[in-house]
PDB file of C-alpha atoms in Angstrom:
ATOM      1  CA  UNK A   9      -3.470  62.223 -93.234  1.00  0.00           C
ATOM      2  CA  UNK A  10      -1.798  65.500 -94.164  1.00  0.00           C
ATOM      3  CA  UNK A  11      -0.447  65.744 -90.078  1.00  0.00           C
ATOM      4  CA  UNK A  12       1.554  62.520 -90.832  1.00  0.00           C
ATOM      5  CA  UNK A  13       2.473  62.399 -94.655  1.00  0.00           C
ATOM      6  CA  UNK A  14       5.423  64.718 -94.065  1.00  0.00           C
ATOM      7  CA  UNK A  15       6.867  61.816 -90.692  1.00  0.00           C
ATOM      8  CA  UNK A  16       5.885  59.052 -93.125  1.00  0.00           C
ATOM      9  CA  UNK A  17       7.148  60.170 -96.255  1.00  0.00           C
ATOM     10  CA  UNK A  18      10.782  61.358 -94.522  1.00  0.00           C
ATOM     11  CA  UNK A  19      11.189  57.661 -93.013  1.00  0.00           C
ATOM     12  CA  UNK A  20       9.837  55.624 -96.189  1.00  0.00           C
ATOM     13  CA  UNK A  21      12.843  57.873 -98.420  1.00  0.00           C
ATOM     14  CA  UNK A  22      15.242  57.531 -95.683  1.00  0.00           C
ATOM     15  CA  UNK A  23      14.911  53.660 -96.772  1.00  0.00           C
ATOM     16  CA  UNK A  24      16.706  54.111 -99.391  1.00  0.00           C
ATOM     17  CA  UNK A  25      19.895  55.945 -97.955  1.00  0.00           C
ATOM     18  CA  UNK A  26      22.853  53.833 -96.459  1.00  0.00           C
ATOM     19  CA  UNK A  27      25.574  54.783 -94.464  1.00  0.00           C
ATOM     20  CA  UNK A  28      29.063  53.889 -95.364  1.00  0.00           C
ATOM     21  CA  UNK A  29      30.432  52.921 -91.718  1.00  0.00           C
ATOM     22  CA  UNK A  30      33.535  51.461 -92.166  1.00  0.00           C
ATOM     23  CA  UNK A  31      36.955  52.123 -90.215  1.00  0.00           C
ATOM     24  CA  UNK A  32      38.281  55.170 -91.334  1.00  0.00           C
ATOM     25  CA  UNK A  33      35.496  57.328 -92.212  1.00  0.00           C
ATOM     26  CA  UNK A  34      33.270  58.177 -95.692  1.00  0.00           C
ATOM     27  CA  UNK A  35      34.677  55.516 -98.507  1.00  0.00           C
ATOM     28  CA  UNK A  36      37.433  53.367 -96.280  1.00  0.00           C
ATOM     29  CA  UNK A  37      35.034  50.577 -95.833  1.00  0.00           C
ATOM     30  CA  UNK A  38      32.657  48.656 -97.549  1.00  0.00           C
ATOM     31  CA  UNK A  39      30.183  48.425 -94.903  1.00  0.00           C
ATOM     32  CA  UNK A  40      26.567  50.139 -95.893  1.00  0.00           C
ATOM     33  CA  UNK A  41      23.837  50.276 -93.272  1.00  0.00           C
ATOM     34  CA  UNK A  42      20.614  51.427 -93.949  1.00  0.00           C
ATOM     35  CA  UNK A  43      20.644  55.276 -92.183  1.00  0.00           C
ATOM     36  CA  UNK A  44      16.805  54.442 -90.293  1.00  0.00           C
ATOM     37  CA  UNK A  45      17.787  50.971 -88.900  1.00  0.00           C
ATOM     38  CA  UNK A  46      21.783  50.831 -88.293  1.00  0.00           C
ATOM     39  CA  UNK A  47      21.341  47.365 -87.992  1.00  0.00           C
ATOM     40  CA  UNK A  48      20.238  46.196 -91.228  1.00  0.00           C
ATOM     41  CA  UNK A  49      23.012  46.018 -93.926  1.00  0.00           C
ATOM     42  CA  UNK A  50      22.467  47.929 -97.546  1.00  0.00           C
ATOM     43  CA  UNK A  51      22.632  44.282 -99.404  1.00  0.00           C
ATOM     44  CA  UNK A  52      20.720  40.887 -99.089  1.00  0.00           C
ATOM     45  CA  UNK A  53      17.489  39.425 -99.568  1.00  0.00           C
ATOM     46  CA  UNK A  54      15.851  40.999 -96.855  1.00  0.00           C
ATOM     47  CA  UNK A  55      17.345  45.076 -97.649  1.00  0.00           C
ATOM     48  CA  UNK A  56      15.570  44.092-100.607  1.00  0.00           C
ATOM     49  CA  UNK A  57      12.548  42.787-100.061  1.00  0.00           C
ATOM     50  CA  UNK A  58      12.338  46.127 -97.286  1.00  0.00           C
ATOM     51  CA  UNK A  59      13.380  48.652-100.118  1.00  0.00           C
ATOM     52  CA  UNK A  60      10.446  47.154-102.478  1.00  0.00           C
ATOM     53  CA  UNK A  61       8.034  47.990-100.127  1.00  0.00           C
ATOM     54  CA  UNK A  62       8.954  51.201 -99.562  1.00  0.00           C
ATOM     55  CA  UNK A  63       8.889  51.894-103.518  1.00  0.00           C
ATOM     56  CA  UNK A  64       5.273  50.589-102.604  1.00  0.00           C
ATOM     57  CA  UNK A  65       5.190  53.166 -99.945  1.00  0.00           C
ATOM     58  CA  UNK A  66       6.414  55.986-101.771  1.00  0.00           C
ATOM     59  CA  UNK A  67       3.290  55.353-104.108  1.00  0.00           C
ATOM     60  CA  UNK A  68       1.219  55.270-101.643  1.00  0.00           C
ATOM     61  CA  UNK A  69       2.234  57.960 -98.904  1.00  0.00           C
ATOM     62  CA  UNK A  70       4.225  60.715-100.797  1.00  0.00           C
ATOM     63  CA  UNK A  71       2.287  60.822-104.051  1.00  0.00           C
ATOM     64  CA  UNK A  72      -0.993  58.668-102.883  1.00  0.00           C
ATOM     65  CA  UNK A  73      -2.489  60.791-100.461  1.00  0.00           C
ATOM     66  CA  UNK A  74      -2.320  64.108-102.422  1.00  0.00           C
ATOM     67  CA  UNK A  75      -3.428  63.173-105.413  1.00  0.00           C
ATOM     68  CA  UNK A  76      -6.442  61.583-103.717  1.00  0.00           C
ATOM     69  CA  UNK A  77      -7.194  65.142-102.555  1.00  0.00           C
ATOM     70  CA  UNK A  78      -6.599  66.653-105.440  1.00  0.00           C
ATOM     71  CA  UNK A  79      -8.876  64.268-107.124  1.00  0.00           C
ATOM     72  CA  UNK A  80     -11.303  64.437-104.375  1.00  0.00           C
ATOM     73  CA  UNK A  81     -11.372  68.230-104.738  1.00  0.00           C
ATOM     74  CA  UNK A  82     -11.236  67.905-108.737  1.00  0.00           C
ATOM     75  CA  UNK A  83     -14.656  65.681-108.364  1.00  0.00           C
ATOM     76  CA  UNK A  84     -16.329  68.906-106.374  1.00  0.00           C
ATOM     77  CA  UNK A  85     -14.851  71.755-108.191  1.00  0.00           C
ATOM     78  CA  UNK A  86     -17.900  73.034-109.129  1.00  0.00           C
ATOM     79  CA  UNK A  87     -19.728  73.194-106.119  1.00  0.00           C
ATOM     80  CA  UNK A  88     -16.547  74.626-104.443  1.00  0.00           C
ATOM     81  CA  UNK A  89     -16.121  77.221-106.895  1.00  0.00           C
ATOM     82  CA  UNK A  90     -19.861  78.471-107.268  1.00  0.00           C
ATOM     83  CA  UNK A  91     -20.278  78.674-103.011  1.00  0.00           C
ATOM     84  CA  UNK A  92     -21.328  81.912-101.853  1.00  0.00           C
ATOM     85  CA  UNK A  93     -20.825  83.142 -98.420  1.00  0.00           C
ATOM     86  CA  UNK A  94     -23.423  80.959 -95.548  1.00  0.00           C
ATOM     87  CA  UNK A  95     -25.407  79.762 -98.062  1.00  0.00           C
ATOM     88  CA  UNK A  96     -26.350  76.155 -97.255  1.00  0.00           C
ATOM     89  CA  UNK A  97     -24.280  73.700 -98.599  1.00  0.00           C
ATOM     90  CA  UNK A  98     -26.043  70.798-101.108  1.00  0.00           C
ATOM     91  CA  UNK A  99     -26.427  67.250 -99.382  1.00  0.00           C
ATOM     92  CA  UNK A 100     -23.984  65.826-101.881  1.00  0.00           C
ATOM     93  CA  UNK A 101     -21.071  68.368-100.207  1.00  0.00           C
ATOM     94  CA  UNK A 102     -22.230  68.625 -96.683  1.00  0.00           C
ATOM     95  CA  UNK A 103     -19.304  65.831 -95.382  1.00  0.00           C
ATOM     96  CA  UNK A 104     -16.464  68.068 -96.954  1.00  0.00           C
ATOM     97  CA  UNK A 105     -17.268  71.287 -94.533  1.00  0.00           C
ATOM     98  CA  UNK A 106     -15.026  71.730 -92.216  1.00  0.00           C
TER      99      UNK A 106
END
């Protein structure tokens, strides 16, 4: 999960940035596309319904996944903390060596 949080997390945000693409450059137009599809306009029913499930996303991905290992982790702390050197591990911790 941590190999693809930092791919995931970078494309659910870039939902949120549009493009301003009119004629003449940066604020001449008033056309906004969505900078990770250039084919979906900033506005509508559907930009919306895409950019409320990447605020889903964002919960889930960038701020989901490590605070699942923290709490993980946090569960074990003591078992982590008193480990000494090739001692072998408890039954209850056996699935978290790496």
């Amino acid at each position: 999960s941590f190999i693809v949080l930092p791919a995931v997390s970078l494309a659910v945000f870039r939902t949120f940035q549009c493009t301003d693409v009119g004629p003449e450059g940066v604020g001449a137009g008033t056309a906004f596309y969505m900078s990770a599809d250039l084919e979906q306009e900033c506005a509508g029913a559907k930009w919306g319904a895409i950019t409320t499930y990447a605020a889903f996303m964002v919960v889930v991905y960038p701020l989901g996944i490590p605070l699942m290992f923290y709490c993980l982790l946090w569960r074990q702390r003591d078992l982590v903390r008193n480990r000494k050197g090739n001692k072998p591990s408890p039954p209850e911790v056996r699935h978290l060596e790496f």
